Coordinates of C-alpha atoms in Angstrom, one line a residue:
X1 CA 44.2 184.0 71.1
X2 CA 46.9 186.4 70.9
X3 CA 47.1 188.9 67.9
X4 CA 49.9 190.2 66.0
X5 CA 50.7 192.6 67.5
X6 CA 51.1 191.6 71.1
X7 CA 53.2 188.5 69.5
X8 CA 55.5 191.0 67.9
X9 CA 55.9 192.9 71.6
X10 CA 56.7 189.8 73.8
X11 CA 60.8 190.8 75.1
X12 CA 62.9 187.9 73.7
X13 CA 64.4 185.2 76.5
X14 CA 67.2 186.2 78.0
X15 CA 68.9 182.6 78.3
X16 CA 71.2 182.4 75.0
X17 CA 70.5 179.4 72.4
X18 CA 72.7 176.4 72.5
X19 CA 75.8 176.7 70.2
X20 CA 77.9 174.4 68.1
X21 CA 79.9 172.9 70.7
X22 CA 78.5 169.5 71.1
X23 CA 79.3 169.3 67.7
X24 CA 83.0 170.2 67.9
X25 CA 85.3 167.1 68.0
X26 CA 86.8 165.8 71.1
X27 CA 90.4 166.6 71.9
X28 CA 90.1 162.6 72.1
X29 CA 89.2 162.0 68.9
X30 CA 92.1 161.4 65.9
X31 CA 92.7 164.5 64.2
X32 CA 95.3 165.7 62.2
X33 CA 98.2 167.3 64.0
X34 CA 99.8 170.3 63.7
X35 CA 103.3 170.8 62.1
X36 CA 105.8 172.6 64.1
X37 CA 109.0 173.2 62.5
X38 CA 112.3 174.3 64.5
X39 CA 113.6 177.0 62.4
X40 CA 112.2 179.6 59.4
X41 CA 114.6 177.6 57.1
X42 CA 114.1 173.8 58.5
X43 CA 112.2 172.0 55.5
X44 CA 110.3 168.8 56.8
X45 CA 111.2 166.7 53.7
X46 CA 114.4 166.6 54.4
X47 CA 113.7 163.6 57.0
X48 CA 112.1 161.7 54.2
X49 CA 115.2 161.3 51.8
X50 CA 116.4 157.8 51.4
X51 CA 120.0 156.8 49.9
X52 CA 120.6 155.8 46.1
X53 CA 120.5 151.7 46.7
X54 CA 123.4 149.8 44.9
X55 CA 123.0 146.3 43.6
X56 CA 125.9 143.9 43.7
X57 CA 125.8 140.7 41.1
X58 CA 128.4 138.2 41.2
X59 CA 128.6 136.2 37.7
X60 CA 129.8 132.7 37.2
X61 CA 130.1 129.9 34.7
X62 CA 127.4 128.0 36.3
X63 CA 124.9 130.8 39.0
X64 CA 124.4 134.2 39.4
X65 CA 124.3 135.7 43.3
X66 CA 122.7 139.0 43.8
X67 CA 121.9 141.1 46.7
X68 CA 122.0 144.9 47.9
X69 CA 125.2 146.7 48.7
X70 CA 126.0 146.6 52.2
X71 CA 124.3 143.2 53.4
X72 CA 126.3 140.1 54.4
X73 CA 125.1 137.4 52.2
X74 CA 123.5 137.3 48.5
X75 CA 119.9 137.2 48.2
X76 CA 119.6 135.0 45.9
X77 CA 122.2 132.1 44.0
X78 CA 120.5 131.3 40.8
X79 CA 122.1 128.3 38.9
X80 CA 121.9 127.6 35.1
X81 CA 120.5 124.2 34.3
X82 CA 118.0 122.5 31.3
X83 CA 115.4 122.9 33.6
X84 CA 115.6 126.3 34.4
X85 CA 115.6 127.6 30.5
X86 CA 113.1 126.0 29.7
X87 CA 109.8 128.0 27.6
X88 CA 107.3 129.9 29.6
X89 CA 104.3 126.9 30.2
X90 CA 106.6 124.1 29.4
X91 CA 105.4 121.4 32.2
X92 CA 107.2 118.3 30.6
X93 CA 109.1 117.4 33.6
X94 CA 106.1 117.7 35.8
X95 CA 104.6 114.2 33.6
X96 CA 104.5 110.9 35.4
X97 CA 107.5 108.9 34.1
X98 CA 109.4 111.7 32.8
X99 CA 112.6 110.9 34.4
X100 CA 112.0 106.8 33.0
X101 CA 111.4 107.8 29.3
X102 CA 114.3 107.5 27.0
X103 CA 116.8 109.8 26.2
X104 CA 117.7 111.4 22.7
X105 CA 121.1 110.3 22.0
X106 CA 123.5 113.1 21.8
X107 CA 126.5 112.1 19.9
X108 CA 128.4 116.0 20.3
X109 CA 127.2 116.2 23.7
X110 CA 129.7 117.4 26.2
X111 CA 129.9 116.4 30.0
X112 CA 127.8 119.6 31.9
X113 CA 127.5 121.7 28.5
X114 CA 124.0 122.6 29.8
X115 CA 124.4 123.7 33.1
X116 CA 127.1 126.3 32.3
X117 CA 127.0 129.8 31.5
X118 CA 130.3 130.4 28.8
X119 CA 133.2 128.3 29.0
X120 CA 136.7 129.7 27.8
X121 CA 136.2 128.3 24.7
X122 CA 133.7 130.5 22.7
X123 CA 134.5 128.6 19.3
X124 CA 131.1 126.3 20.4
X125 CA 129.4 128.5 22.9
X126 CA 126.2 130.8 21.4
X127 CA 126.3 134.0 22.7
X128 CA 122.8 135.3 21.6
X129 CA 121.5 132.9 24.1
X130 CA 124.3 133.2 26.7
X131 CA 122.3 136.5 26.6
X132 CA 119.0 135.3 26.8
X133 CA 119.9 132.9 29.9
X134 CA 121.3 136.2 31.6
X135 CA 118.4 138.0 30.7
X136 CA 116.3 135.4 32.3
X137 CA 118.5 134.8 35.3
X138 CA 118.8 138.8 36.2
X139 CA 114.8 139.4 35.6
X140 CA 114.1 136.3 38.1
X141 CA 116.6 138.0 40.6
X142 CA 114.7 141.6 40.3
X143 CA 110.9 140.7 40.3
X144 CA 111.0 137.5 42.9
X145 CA 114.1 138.5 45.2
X146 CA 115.6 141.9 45.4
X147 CA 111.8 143.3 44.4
X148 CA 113.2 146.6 42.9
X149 CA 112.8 148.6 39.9
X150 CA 115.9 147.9 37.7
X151 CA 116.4 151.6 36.5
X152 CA 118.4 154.3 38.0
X153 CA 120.4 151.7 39.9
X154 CA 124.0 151.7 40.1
X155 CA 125.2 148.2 39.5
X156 CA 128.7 146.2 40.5
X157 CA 129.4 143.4 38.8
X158 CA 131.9 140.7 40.3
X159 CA 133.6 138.7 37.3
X160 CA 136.7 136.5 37.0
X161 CA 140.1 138.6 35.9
X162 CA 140.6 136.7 32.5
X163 CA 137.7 136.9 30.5
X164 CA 137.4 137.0 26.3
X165 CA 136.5 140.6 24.9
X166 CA 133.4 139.0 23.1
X167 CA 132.0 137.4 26.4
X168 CA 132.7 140.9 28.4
X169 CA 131.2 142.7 25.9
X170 CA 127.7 140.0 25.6
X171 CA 127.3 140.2 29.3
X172 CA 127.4 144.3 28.9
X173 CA 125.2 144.5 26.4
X174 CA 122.7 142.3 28.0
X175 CA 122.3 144.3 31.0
X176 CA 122.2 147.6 29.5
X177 CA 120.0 147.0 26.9
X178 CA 117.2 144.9 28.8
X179 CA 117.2 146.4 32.5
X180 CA 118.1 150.2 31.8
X181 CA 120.9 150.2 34.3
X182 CA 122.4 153.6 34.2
X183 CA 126.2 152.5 35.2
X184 CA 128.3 149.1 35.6
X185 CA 131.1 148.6 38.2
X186 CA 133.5 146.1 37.6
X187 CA 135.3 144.4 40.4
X188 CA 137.9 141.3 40.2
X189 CA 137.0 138.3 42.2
X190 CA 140.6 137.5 43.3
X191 CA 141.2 140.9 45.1
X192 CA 138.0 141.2 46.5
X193 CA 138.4 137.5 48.2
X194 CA 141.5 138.7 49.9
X195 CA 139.6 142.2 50.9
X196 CA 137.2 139.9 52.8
X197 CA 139.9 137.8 54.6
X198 CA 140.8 141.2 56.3
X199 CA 144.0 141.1 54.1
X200 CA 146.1 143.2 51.3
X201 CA 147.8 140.6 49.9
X202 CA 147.6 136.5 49.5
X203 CA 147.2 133.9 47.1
X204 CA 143.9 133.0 46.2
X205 CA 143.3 129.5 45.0
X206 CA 139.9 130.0 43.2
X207 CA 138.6 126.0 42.7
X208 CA 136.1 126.6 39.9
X209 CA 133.7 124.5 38.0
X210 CA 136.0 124.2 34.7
X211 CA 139.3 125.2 36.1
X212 CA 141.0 126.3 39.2
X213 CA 142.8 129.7 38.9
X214 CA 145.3 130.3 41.3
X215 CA 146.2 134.5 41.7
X216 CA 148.5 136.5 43.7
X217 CA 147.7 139.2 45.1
X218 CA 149.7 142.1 46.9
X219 CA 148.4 145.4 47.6
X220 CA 145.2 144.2 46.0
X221 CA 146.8 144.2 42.8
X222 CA 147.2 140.8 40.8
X223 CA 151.0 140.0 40.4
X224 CA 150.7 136.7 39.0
X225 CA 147.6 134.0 37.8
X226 CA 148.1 130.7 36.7
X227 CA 145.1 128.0 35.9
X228 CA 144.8 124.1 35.6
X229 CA 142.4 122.0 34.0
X230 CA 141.5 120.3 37.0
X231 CA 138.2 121.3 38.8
X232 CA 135.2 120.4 39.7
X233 CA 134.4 119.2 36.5
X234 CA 136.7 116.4 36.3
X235 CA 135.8 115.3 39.8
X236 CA 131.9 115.1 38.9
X237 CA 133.5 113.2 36.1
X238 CA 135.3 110.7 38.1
X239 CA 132.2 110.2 40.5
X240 CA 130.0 109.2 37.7
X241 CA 132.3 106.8 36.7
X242 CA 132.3 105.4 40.0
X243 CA 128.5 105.4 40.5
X244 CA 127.9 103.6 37.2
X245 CA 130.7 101.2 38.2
X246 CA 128.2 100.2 41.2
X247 CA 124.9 100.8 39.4
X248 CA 126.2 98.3 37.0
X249 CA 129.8 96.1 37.5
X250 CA 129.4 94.2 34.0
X251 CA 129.3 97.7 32.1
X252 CA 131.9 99.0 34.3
X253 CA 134.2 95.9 34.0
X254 CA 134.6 96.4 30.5
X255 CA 136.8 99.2 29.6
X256 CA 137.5 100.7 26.4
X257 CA 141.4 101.9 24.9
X258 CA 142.8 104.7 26.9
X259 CA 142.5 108.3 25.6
X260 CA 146.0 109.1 24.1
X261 CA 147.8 112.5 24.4
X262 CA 145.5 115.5 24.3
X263 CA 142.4 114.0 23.9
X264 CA 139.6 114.6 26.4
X265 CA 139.1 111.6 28.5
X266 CA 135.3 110.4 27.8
X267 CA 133.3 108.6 29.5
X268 CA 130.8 105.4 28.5
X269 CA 128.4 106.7 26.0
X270 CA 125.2 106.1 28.1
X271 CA 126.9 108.3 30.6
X272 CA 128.1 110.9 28.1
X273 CA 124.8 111.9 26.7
X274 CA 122.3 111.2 30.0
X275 CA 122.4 114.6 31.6
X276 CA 120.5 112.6 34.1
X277 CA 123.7 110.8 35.6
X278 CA 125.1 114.6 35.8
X279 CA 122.6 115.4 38.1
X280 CA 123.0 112.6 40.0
X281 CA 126.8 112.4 40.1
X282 CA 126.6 116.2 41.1
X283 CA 124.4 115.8 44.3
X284 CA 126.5 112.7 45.6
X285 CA 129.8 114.9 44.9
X286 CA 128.4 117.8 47.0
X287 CA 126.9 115.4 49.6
X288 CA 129.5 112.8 50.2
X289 CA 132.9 113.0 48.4
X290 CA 136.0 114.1 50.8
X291 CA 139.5 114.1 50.9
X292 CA 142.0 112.5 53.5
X293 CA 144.3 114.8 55.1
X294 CA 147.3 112.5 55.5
X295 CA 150.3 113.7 53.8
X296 CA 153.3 112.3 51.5
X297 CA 151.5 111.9 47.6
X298 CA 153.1 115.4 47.0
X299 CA 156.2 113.9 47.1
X300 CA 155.8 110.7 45.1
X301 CA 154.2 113.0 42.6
X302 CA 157.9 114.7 42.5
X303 CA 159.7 112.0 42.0
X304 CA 157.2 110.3 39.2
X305 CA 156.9 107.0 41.9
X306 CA 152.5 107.2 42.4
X307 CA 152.6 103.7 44.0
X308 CA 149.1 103.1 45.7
X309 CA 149.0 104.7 49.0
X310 CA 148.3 103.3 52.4
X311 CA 145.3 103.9 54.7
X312 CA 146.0 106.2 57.6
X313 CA 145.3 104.9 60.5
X314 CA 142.6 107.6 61.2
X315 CA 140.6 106.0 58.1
X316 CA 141.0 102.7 58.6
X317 CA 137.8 101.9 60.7
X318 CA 135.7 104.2 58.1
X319 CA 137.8 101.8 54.8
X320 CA 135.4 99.6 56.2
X321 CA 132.0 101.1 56.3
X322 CA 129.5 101.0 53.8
X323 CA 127.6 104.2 52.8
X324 CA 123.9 103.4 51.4
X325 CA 123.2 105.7 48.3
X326 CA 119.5 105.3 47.0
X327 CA 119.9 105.9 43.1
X328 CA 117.1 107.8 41.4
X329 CA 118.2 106.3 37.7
X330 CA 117.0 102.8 36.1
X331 CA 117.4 100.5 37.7
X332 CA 116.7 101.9 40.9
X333 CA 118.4 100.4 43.4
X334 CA 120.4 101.2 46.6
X335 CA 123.7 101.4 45.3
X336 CA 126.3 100.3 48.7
X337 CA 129.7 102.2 48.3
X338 CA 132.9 101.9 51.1
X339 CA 133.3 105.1 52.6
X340 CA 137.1 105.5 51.2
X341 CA 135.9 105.2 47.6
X342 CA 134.0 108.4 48.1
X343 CA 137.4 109.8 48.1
X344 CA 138.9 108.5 45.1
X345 CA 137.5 110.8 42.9
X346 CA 138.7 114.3 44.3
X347 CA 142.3 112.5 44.6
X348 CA 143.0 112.1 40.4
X349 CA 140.5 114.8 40.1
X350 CA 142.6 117.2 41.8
X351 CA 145.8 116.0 43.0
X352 CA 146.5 113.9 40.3
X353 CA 146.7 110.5 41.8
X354 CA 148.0 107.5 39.9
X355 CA 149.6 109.9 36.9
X356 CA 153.3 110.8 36.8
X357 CA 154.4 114.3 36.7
X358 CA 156.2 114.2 33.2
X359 CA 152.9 112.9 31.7
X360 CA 151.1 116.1 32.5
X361 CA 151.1 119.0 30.5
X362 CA 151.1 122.5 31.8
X363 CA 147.8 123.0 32.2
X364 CA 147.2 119.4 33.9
X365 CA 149.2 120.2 37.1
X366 CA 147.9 118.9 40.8
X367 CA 146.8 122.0 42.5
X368 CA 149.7 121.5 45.0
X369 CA 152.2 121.8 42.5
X370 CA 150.5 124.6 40.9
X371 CA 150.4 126.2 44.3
X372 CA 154.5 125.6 44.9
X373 CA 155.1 126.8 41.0
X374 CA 153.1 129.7 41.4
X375 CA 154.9 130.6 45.1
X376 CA 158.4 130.0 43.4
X377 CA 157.2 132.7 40.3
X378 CA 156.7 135.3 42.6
X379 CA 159.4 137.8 43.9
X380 CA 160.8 136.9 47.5
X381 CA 159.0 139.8 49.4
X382 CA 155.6 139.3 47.9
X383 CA 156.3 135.2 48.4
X384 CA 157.2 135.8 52.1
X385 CA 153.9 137.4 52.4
X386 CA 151.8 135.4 50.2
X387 CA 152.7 132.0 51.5
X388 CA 151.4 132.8 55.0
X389 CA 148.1 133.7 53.5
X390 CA 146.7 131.5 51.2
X391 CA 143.3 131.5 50.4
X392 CA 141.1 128.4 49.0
X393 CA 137.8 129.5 48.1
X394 CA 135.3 128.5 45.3
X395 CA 133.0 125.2 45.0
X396 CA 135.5 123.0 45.4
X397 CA 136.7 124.8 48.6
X398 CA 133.5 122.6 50.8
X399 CA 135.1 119.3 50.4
X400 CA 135.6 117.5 53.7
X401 CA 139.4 117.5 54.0
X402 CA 141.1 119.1 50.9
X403 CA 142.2 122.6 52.8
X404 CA 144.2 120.6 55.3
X405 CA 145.7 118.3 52.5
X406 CA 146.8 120.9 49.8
X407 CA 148.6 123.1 52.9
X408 CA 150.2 119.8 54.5
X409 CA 151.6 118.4 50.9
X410 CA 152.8 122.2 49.8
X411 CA 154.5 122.4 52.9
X412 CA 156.2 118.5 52.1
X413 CA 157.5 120.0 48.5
X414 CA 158.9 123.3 50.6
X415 CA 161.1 121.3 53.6
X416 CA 162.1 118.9 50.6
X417 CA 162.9 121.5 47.4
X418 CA 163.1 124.4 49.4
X419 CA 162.7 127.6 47.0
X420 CA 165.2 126.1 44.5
X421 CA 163.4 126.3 40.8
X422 CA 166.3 123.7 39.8
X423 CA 165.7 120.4 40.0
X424 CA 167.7 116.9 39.9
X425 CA 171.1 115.4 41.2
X426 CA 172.9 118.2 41.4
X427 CA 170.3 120.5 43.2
X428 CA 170.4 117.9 45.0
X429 CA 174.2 117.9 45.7
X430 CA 174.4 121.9 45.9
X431 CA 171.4 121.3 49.0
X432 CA 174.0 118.9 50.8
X433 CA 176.8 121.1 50.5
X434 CA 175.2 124.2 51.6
X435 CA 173.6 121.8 55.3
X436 CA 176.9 120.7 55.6
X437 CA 179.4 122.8 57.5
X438 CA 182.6 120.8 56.8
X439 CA 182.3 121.1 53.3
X440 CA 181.3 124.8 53.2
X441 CA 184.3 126.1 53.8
X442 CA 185.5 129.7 53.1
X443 CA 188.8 129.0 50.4
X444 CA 190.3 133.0 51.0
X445 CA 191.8 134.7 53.7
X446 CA 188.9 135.6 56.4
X447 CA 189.2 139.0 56.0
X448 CA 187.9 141.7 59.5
X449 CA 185.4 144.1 59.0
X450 CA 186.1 147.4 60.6
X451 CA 184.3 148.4 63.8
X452 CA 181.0 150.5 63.0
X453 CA 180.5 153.4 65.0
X454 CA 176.9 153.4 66.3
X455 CA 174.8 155.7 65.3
X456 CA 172.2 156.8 68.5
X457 CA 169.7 158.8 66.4
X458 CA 169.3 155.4 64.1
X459 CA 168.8 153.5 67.0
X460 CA 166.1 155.9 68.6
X461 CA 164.4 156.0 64.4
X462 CA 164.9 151.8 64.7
X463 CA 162.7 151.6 68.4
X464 CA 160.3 154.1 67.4
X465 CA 159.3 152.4 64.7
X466 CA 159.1 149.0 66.0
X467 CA 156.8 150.5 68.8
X468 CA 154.2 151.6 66.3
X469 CA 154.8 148.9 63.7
X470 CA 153.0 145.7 63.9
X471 CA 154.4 141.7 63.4
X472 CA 153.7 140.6 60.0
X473 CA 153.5 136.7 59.9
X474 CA 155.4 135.8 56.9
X475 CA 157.6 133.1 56.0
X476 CA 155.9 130.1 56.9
X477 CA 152.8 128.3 54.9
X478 CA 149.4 128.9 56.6
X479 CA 146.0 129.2 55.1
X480 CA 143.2 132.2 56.2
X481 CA 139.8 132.0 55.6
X482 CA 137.9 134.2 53.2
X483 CA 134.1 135.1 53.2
X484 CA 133.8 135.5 49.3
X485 CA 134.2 137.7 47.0
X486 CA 130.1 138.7 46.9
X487 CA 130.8 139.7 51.0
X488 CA 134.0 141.4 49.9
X489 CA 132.3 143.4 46.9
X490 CA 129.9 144.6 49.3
X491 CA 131.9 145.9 52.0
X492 CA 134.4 147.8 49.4
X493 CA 131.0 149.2 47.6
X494 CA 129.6 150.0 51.0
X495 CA 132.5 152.6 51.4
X496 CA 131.9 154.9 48.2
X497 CA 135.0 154.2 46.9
X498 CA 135.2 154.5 42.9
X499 CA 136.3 151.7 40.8
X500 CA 138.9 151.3 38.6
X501 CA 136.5 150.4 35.9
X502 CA 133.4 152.0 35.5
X503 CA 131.5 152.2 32.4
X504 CA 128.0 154.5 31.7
X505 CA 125.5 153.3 29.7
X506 CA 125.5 155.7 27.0
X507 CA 129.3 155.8 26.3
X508 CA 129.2 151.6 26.5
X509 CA 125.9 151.4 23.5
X510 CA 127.5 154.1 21.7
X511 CA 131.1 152.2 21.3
X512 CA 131.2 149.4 22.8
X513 CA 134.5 148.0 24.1
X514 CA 136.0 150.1 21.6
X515 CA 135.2 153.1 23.3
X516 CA 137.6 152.3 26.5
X517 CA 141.4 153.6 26.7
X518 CA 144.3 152.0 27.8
X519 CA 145.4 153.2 31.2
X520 CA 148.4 155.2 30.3
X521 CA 146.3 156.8 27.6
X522 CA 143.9 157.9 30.2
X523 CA 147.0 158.6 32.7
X524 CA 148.2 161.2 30.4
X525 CA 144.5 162.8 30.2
X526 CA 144.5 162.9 33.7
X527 CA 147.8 165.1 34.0
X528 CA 146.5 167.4 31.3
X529 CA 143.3 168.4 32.6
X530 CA 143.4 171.3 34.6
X531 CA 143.6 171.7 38.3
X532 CA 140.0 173.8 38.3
X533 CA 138.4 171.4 35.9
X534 CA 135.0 170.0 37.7
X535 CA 133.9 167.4 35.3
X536 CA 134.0 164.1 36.5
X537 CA 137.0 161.4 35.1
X538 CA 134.6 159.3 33.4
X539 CA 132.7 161.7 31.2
X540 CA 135.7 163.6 30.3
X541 CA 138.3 161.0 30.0
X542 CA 137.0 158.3 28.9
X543 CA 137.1 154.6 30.9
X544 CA 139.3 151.8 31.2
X545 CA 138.8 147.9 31.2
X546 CA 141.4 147.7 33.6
X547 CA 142.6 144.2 34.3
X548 CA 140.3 143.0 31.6
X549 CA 142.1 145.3 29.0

C-alpha cells in the first residue's frame, strides 16, 4: 500500500491529456458563415431593398379589374351581380329549387339595374351603397388576389372621361376612407387604349354596357367624344326577346302597342322583372350572338329605305342550321334557334336595322354613323390620322363579325358622301359637277405663273428630312387592335411618369372635390413659384381633376 507521501512524489506522465477537439464541429457540418464585405462603406442591406409596388384598378359600370403595375393582364375581373352582394352567411341560392321558386314581382324594376355599378343617371342610383359594393369588390380583390396590405400603396385608377362630380367624388371617398391608400392616380381609358395600340392618336370606339362612347384622340389628348344609347344593353335586350319568343311562341305572338317617342322600349313583364332571363339572355349573348360582315345596310340607313336584307352567300348554308340551346328556366326545354337569328339582335341593337334615320334621335345613332359624324367633326389633319386608326374595344368589341362590318359600312358612307357634311340633291349635284371635267371648266383667262427659281439648300432640308422621317398611313379607313386600357395603364405607370391628376389623401378628406383648381389657375402657380423652390407640385400647388374638371 502506498503512503502519502510517495503518492505525492510520483513525476506526472509526460503524454498530454486529450483536448476538446473531438468536440469541435466539422468543417462539414452547417454553420453560419462569415460576412465579408467589399469595401469599409459597402452596407449589406442595401441588397435587401425592394421597390414601392403600384396597384392599378380599372373601374366600370358592371366589374372591377385589378392587378400590379407592370404585369400584362389583371389579376382579377370582379363583376357586380345580386349574387355577389349578397349578406355574409346568406346561403339562399345554395337551396334545392331555388332557381324554380317564384319571383317577387317588381313593377319599377329596370332591365340589368342589379348588375351595374352607377349608371349616368344618378337621380335613382344610391350612392351609399354604390360605396358599399366598391368596398366589397376592392377588399375581395386585396385579401384573395393581389394578397397585399392596402396601406402605403400608390394607387391608379382607370375611369371613363365623363363622369358626374358626385359619382367621382363617392368612388374617392370610398377608397380613402376604408383601405388607407395614401395617393390616387387618375388615368382616362380612351388615351390609354390608344397608348396600348402602340399609337398617339386614333379614335377609340369604346362599346360599353350602357352606351358606346366613341373619342378622338391625338397626341393622347381627347379632341372630340360623342356617345349613343346603343350598347350592350339593348342587344341583351333584343336576345331575351328572342329567347322567350322560342321558350314560348303563344306569349311571343302576342305583341302589345309600340313604345311612342322617347319612351324606353320594355319588354313582356315576366321578362322585365325575372332577373333570371337576364342571366340567361347574357350567357347566350356572350356565347353565340354574331354579326355578318357583308356590307350595304349603311347605305339604306342613309337614304331612310331599311328594306329586309338578303343572305350573303357566305351565310346561306349556316341560314339553315339549327343551334340547340338547353334553357335553364321553366319550362326547361332545349330551345332550337337557326343560326342567322343569333344575329338579329346585335343588327337593331347596334346598327340600327329596320329603323329609318330621321326616326332616331341624336343619341340613338348606328355606331357607323356615329363613327362617320364623329370623323366629319374633326379637323382634316387630326381626321387624316384618326381614320387610319380606329380602335374598337370594350364588351361588345368580342362579337364574331362586328369589327369587319362597322369598317366595311363606314368605308360605304365615305366612297358615297365623301367628307361633305351637306347632304341632299344638290350635294348631290355639286359631287357630279366637281367628277365631271366638261363641266368644270375654268370661266377667266388661264392666267401663267412665273417660273420659280429653285432653291438648292430647300431641296437638301426637303431630302434630309425625308431620310429620317418615317411614312405615316393616313387617309384611308383601317382599324388597329388595342390591348386595353388596364395593359395600357400599366405600361405608362410602369415608366414613372406623373399624372395629370393626382390627388393625396389628406388634401382629398380635407376638401373634397372642392379642393382641386382649374388648370390655368394652377398654370399660373406654376410660373410664379420660384426656379429654386423644391417642394413638390402637388403639395404646393394644389391638384387638378383634369379632363374630369
Amino acid at each position: 500500500m502506498t503512503t502519502a507521501a510517495g503518492y505525492f512524489d510520483r513525476k506526472p506522465n509526460a503524454t498530454p491529456r486529450p483536448g476538446f477537439t473531438h468536440l469541435q464541429a466539422d468543417p462539414s457540418s452547417p454553420h453560419t458563415p462569415q460576412r465579408t464585405f467589399s469595401s469599409a462603406f459597402s452596407s449589406p442591406s442595401l441588397s435587401y431593398r425592394a421597390e414601392e409596388e403600384v396597384l392599378i384598378f380599372e373601374l366600370g359600370a358592371r366589374h372591377l379589374s385589378a392587378g400590379i403595375v407592370g404585369e400584362s393582364n389583371p389579376r382579377c375581373r370582379l363583376g357586380f351581380s345580386p349574387e355577389t352582394g349578397r349578406r355574409a352567411g346568406d346561403y339562399r341560392q345554395y337551396y334545392p329549387e331555388w332557381q324554380d321558386r317564384p319571383r317577387k314581382r317588381k313593377r319599377d324594376y329596370k332591365w340589368g339595374v342589379d348588375h351595374e355599378l352607377w349608371r349616368m343617371d344618378l337621380r335613382d342610383v344610391d350612392l351609399g351603397l354604390l360605396e358599399d359594393k366598391l368596398e366589397r369588390a376592392v377588399r375581395e380583390a386585396y385579401t384573395k388576389y393581389l394578397l397585399l396590405d392596402s396601406k402605403n400603396k400608390r394607387l391608379v385608377l382607370v375611369l371613363p372621361s365623363l363622369l358626374p362630380h358626385r359619382l367621382l367624388s363617392s368612388i374617392l371617398s370610398s377608397i380613402f376612407l376604408n383601405f388607407q391608400t395614401p395617393s390616387i392616380t387618375l388615368f382616362s381609358s380612351p388615351a390609354l387604349n390608344v397608348v396600348a395600340s402602340g399609337c398617339r392618336a386614333g379614335l377609340v370606339v369604346d362599346i360599353g354596357w350602357d352606351e358606346t362612347i366613341i373619342t378622338g384622340v391625338y397626341d393622347f389628348r381627347e379632341v372630340q367624344v360623342r356617345r349613343t344609347a346603343r350598347a350592350m344593353k339593348l342587344v341583351t335586350k333584343f336576345m331575351a326577346e328572342l329567347l322567350k319568343g322560342y321558350a314560348n311562341p303563344e306569349a311571343a305572338s302576342t305583341k302589345g302597342p309600340e313604345p311612342s317617342e322617347g319612351q324606353e322600349r320594355r319588354l313582356p313583364f315576366d321578362l322585365f322583372y325575372d332577373s333570371r332571363y337576364f342571366d340567361f339572355a347574357e350567357e347566350v349573348t356572350s356565347r353565340t350572338a354574331w354579326c355578318p360582315t357583308e356590307t350595304g345596310s349603311a347605305l339604306q340607313t342613309c337614304e331612310g329605305t331599311n328594306t329586309e336584307k338578303q343572305i350573303p352567300e357566305s351565310h346561306e348554308a349556316k341560314a339553315q342550321e339549327t343551334i340547340s340551346i338547353p334553357s335553364p328556366l321553366p319550362p326547361r326545354k332545349t330551345l332550337q334557334i337557326p343560326f342567322i337569328k343569333l344575329a338579329e339582335p346585335v343588327e337593331k341593337g347596334l346598327l340600327a336595322r329596320g329603323t329609318d334615320t330621321h326616326n332616331l334621335d341624336h343619341e340613338e345613332q348606328s355606331l357607323p354613323q356615329l363613327i362617320y359624324a364623329t370623323l366629319l367633326s374633326l379637323p382634316p389633319d387630326v381626321r387624316g390620322v384618326c381614320m387610319a386608326r380606329i380602335i374598337i374595344t370594350g364588351g361588345g368589341s368580342n362579337i364574331a363579325g362586328l369589327k369587319t362590318r362597322l369598317l366595311s359600312e363606314v368605308t360605304s358612307i365615305f366612297e358615297k358622301r365623301g367628307w361633305n357634311p351637306v347632304q341632299g340633291r344638290a350635294a348631290e349635284k355639286t359631287r357630279r359637277l366637281a367628277e365631271n371635267p366638261k363641266l368644270n371648266k375654268p370661266r377667266g383667262p388661264e392666267t401663267m405663273m412665273a417660273p420659280q427659281v429653285e432653291d438648292e439648300i430647300t431641296e437638301k432640308l426637303e431630302k434630309d428630312k425625308a431620310k429620317r422621317s418615317t411614312a405615316e398611313v393616313g387617309g384611308e379607313i383601317r382599324g388597329v387592335n388595342t390591348l386595353g386600357a388596364w395593359a395600357g395603364g400599366s405600361l405608362v405607370a410602369s415608366l414613372k411618369v406623373k399624372g395629370v391628376v393626382e390627388i393625396e389623401r389628406d388634401t382629398f378628406l380635407a376638401h373634397g372635390l372642392a379642393g382641386a383648381k382649374r388648370e390655368s389657375e394652377l398654370a399660373a402657380a406654376t410660373q410664379r413659384m420660384s426656379l429654386g423652390a423644391k417642394t413638390a407640385l402637388g403639395e404646393k400647388n394644389g391638384w387638378t381633376l383634369g379632363p374630369w374638371a
